[in-house]
Coordinates of C-alpha atoms in Angstrom, one line a residue:
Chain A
X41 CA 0.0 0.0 0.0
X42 CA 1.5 3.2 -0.8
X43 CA 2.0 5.6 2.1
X44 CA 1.4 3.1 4.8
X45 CA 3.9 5.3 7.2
X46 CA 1.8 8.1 6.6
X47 CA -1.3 6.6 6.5
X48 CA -0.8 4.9 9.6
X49 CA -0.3 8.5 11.2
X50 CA -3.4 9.4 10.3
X51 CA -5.6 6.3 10.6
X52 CA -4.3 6.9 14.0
X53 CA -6.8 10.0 14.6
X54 CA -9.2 9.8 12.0
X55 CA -12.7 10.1 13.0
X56 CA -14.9 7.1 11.9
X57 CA -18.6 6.8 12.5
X58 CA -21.1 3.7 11.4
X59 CA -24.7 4.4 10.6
X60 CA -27.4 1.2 10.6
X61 CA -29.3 1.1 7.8
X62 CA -32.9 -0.8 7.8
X63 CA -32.9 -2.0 11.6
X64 CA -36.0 -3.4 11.9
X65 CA -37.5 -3.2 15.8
X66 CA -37.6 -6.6 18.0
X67 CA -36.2 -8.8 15.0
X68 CA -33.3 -7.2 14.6
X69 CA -32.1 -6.1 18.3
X70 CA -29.2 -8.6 18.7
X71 CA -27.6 -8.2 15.4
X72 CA -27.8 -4.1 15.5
X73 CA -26.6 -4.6 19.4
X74 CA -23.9 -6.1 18.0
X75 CA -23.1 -4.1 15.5
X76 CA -22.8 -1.0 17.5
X77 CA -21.1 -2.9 20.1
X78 CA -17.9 -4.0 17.8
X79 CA -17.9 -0.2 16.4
X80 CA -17.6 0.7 20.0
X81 CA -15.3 -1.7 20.8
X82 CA -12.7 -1.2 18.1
X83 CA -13.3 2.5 18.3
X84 CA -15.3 4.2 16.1
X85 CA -16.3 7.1 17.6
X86 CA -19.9 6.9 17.5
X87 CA -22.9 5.1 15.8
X88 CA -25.9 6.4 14.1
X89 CA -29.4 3.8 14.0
X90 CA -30.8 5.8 11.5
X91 CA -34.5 6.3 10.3
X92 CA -35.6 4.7 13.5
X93 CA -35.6 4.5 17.1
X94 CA -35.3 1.4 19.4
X95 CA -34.4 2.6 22.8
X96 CA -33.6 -1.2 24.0
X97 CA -30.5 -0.5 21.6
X98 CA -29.6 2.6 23.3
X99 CA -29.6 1.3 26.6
X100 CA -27.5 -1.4 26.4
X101 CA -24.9 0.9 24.4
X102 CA -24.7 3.5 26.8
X103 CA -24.8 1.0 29.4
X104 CA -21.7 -0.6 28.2
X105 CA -20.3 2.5 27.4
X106 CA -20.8 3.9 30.9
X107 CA -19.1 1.1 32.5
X108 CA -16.7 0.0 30.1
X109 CA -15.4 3.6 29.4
X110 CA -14.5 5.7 26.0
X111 CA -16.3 8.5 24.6
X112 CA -19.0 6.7 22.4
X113 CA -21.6 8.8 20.4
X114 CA -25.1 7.2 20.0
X115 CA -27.8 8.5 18.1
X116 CA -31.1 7.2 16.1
X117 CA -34.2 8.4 14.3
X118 CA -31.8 10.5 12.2
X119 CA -32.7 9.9 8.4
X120 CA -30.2 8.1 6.6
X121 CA -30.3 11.0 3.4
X122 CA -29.8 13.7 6.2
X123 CA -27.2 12.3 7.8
X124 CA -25.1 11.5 4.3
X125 CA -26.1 14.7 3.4
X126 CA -24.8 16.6 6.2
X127 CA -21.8 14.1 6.4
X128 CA -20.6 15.1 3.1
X129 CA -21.5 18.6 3.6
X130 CA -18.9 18.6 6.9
X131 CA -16.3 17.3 4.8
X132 CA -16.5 14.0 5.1
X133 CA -16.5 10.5 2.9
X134 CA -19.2 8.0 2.7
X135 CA -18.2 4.3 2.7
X136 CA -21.1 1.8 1.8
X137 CA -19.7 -1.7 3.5
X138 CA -21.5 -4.3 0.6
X139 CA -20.7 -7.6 -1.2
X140 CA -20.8 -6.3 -4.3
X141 CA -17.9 -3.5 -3.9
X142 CA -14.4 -3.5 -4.1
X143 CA -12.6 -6.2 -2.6
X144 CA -10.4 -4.8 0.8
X145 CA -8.0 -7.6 -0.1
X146 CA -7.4 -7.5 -4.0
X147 CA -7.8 -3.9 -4.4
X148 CA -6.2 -0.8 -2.8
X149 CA -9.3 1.1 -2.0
X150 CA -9.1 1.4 2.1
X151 CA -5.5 2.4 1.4
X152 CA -7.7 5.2 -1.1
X153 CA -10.2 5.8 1.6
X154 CA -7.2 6.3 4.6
X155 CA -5.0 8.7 2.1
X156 CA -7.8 11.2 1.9
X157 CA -7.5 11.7 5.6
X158 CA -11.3 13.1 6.1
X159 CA -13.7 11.8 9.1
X160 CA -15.1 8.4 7.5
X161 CA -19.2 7.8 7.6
X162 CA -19.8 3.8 7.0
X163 CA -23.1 2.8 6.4
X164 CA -24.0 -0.5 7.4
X165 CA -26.9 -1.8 5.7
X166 CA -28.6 -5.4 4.8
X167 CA -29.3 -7.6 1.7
X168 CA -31.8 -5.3 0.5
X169 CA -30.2 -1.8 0.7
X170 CA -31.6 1.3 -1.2
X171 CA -30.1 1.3 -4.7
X172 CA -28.8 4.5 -4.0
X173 CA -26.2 3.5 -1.4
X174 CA -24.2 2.4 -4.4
X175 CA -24.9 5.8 -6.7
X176 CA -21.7 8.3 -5.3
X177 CA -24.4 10.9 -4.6
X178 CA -24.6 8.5 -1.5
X179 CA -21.4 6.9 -1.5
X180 CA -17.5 7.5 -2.2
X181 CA -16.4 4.1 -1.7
X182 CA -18.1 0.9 -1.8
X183 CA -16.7 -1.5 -0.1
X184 CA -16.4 -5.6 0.0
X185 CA -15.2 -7.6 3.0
X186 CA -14.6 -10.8 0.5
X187 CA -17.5 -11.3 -2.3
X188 CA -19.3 -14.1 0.1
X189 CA -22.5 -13.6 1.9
X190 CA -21.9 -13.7 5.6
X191 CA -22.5 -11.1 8.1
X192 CA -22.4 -7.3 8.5
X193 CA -21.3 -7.6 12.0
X194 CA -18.1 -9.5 10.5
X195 CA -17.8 -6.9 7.7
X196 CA -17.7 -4.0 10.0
X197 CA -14.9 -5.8 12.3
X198 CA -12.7 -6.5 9.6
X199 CA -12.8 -3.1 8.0
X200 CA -12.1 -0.9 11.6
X201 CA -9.3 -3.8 12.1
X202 CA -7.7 -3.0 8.9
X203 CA -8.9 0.9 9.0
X204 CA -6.8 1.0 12.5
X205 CA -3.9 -1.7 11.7
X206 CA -5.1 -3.5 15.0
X207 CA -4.2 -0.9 17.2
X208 CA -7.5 -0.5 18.3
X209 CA -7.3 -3.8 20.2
X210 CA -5.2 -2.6 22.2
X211 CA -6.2 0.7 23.4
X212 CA -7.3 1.6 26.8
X213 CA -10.7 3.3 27.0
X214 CA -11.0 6.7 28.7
X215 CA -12.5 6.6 32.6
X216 CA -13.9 2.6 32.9
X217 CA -15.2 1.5 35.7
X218 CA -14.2 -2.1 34.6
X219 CA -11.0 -3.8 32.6
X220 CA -10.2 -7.5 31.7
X221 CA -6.2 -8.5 32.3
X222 CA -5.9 -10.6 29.4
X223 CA -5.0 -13.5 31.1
X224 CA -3.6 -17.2 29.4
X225 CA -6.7 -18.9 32.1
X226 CA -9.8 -17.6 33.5
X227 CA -11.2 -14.3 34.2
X228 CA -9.2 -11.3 35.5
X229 CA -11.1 -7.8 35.8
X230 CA -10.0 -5.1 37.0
X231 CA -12.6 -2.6 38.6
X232 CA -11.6 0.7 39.5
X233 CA -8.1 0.4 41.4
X234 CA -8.4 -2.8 42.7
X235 CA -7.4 -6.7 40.9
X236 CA -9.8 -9.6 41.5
X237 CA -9.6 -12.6 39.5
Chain B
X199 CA 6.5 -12.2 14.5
X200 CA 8.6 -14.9 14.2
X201 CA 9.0 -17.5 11.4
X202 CA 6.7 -15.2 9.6
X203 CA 6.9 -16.5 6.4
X204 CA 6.6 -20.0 7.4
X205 CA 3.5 -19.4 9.2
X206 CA 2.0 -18.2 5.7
X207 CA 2.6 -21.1 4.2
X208 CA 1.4 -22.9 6.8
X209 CA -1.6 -21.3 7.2
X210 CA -2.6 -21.7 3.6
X211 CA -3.3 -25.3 4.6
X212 CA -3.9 -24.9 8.6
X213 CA -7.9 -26.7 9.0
X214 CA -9.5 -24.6 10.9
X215 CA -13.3 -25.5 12.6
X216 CA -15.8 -23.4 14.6
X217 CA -17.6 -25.0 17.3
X218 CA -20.5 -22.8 18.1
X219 CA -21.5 -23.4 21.7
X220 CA -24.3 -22.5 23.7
X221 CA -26.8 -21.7 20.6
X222 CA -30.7 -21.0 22.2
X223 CA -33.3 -22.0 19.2
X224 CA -35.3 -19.1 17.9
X225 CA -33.4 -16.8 20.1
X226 CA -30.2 -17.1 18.8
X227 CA -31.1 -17.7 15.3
X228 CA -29.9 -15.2 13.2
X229 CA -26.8 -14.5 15.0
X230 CA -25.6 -18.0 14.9
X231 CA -26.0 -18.1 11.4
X232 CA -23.8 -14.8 10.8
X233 CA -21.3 -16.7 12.8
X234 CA -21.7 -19.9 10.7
X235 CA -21.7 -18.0 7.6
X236 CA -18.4 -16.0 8.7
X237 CA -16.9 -19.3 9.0
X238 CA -17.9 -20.5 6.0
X239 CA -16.9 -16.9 4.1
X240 CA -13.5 -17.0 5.9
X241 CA -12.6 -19.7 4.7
X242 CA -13.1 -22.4 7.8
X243 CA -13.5 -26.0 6.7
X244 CA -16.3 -26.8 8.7
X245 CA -19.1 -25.4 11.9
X246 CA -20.3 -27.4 14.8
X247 CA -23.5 -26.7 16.5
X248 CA -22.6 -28.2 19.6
X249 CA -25.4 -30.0 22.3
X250 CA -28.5 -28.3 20.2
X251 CA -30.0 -28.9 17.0
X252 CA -31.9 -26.5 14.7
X253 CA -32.3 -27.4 11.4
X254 CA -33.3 -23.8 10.3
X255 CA -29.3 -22.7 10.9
X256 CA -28.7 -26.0 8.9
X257 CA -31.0 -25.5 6.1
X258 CA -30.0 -21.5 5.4
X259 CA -26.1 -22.8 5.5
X260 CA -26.3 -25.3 3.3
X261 CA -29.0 -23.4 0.9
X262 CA -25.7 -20.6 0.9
X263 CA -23.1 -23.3 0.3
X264 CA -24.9 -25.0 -2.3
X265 CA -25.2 -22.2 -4.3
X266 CA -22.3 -20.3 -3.5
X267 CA -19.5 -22.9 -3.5
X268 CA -16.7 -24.4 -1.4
X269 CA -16.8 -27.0 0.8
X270 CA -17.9 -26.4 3.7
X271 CA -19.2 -29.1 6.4
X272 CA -22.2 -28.0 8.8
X273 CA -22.6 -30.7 12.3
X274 CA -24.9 -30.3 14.9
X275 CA -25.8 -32.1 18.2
X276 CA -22.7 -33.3 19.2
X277 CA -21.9 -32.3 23.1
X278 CA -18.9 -30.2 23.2
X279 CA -17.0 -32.7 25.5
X280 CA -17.5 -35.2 23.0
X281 CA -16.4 -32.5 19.9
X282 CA -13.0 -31.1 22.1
X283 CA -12.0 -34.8 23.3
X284 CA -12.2 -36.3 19.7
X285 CA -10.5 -33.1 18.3
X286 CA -7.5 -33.2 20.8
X287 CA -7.1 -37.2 20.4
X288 CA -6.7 -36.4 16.5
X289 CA -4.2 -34.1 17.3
X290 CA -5.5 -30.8 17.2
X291 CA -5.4 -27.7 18.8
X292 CA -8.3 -25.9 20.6
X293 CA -8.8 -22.1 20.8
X294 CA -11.4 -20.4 22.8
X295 CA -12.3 -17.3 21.8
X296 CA -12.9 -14.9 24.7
X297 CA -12.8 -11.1 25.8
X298 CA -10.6 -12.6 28.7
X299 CA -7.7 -14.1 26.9
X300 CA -4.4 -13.2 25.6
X301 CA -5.1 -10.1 23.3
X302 CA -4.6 -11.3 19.9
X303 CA -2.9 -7.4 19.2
X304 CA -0.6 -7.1 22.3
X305 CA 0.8 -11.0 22.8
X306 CA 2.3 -13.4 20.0
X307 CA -0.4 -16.1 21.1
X308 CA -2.0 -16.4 17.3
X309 CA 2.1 -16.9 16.1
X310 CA 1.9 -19.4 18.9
X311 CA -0.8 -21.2 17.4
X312 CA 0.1 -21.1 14.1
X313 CA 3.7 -22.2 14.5
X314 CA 2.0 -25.3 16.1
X315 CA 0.7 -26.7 12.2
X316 CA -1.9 -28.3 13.5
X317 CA -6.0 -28.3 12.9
X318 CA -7.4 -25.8 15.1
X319 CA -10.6 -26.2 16.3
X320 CA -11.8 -22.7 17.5
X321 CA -14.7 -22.6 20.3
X322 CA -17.0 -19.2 20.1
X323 CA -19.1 -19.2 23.2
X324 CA -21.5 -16.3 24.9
X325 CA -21.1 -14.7 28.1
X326 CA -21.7 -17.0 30.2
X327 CA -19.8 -19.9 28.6
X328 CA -18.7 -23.1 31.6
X329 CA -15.4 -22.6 33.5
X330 CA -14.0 -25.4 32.5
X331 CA -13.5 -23.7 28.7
X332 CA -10.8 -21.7 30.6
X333 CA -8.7 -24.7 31.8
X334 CA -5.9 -26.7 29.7
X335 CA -8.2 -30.2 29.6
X336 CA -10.5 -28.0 27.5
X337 CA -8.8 -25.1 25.3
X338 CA -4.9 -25.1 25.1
X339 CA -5.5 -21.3 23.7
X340 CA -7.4 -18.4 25.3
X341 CA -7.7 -16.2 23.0
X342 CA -9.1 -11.8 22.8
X343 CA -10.1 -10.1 20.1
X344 CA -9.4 -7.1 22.0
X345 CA -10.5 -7.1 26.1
X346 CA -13.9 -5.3 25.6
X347 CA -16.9 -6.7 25.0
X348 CA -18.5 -6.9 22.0
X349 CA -20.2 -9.6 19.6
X350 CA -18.1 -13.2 19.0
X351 CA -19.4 -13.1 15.1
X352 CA -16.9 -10.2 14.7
X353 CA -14.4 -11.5 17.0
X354 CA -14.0 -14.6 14.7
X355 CA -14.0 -12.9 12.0
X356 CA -10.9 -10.7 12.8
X357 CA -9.1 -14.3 14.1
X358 CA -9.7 -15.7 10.7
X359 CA -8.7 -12.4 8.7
X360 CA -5.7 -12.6 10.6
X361 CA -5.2 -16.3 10.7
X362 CA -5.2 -16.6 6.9
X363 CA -3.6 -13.2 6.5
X364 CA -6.1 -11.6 4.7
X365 CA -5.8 -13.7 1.7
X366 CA -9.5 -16.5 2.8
X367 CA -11.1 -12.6 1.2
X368 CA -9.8 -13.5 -2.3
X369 CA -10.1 -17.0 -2.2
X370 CA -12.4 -18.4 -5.3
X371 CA -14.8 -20.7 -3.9
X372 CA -14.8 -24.2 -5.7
X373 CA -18.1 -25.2 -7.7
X374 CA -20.2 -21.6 -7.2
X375 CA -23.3 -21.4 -9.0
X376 CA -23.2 -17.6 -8.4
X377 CA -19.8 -15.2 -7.8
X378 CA -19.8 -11.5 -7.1
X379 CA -17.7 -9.5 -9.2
X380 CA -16.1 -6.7 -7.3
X381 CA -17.5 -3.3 -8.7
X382 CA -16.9 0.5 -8.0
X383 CA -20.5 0.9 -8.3
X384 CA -23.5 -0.7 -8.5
X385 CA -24.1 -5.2 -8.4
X386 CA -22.3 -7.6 -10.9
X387 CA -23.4 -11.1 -10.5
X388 CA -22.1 -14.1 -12.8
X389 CA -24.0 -16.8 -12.6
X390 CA -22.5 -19.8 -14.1
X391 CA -21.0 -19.4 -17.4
X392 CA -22.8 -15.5 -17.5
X393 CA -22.6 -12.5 -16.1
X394 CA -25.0 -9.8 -15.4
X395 CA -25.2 -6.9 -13.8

């Protein structure tokens, strides 16, 4: 990849945020929870449900988020053409996570994506997305985790593990009331000051 | 890490198997099959539904590898015990994925593993998975995908993508009925000998 020093610098501190197309309340819950969960978790810096509102979502993310630590934006009930709209608007670039795009792994697009060094929108989405996701009045980039059906949870993973070169694993999250010490056997957690295993 | 190089090759050819435990029926539906299909799209050889069955996760995985290719073999029912103790006596090499292992970012356990060359079965639990997944008669490897908690669908996925180095995303999957073509824009599908868009 060409400028990986540089880009590297820059992945470091550049602002990414996912936005959940076509949750659907009830049925969807757990996958969605998910979702925002591993953007959370490998540090996005916040995550949009868009065109709908499912407060069971927002608890458990803020719950996590209160105890786990890190500065985590959540919002929903945003529409998803507002929220591209004024994304784009700020200066920013869409990326449209799909099946169909380019491939992260035979093409150099996220090494395309990283060199333009703006805040990154993703939009998550489902089988049946809006056409337009794919049109670049929507999207800059779109973008395949392999060409296989499997999962947008797994998509979105792989991308902010690439997108952050795995340092994101290993990052320390801002005021948590709780911590695991990777440990070879069982459970150690860290609460506050104090070790218990 | 070391021996880098050999570990590619290796890894080319490294069997790797997910055994799914503590699957609910109707509740954990459609996030068991985004595991099993994460599998299956990352190039795993095989998925184990361990102690339960549900033939809807069957059917939908088999319905995707049918048409989609590869080889990919689906089990279900088998008790875990049973799954581990017949894996280890073949000679292979159990990893449980868990937000309290060795980080797979911070520690050299996945060179560990890998160095090994052995078939690695890989155990993705929930929460509250039994103690005993954290001693040495069960897993050999306790592995993180980072030490926060998040969604076991994405935490495989980033211990395949990093098993295989990236390259199970541009593997060609063996007897496909239908293969994405990666695109800038918009959906290419061939299908058989055609392709359409």
């Amino acid at each position: 990849m060409e400028n990986s020093r540089q880009n590297r610098h820059r992945s470091d501190n550049q602002k990414i945020v996912i936005l959940r197309w076509g949750h659907r309340p009830q049925r969807d819950v757990r996958l969605t929870t998910h979702v925002a969960l591993t953007a959370r978790a490998l540090c996005a810096s916040g995550f949009i449900l868009s065109d709908v509102e499912d407060s069971s979502i927002e608890k458990t993310v803020k719950r996590i988020a209160e105890r786990w630590g890190g500065n985590f934006e959540f919002s929903m009930g945003v529409s998803w053409r507002n929220a591209v709209r004024d994304w784009k608007t700020a200066g920013g670039v869409v990326v449209h996570l799909t099946a169909y795009g380019e491939n992260i792994q035979t093409s150099n697009v996220l090494g395309k994506i990283k060199s333009l060094n703006k805040p990154v929108l993703v939009i998550v989405g489902s089988q049946k997305v809006p056409g337009d996701f794919y049109s670049s009045e929507v999207s800059d980039f779109n973008v395949s985790v392999g060409n296989q059906p499997h999962s947008e949870c797994s998509a979105l993973a792989i991308f902010l593990d690439r997108f952050f070169e795995g340092k994101e694993l290993a990052k320390e999250f801002d005021k948590a009331k709780i911590r695991i010490i990777p440990s070879v056997r069982g459970k150690k957690i860290q609460t506050d000051a104090e070790t218990s295993c």
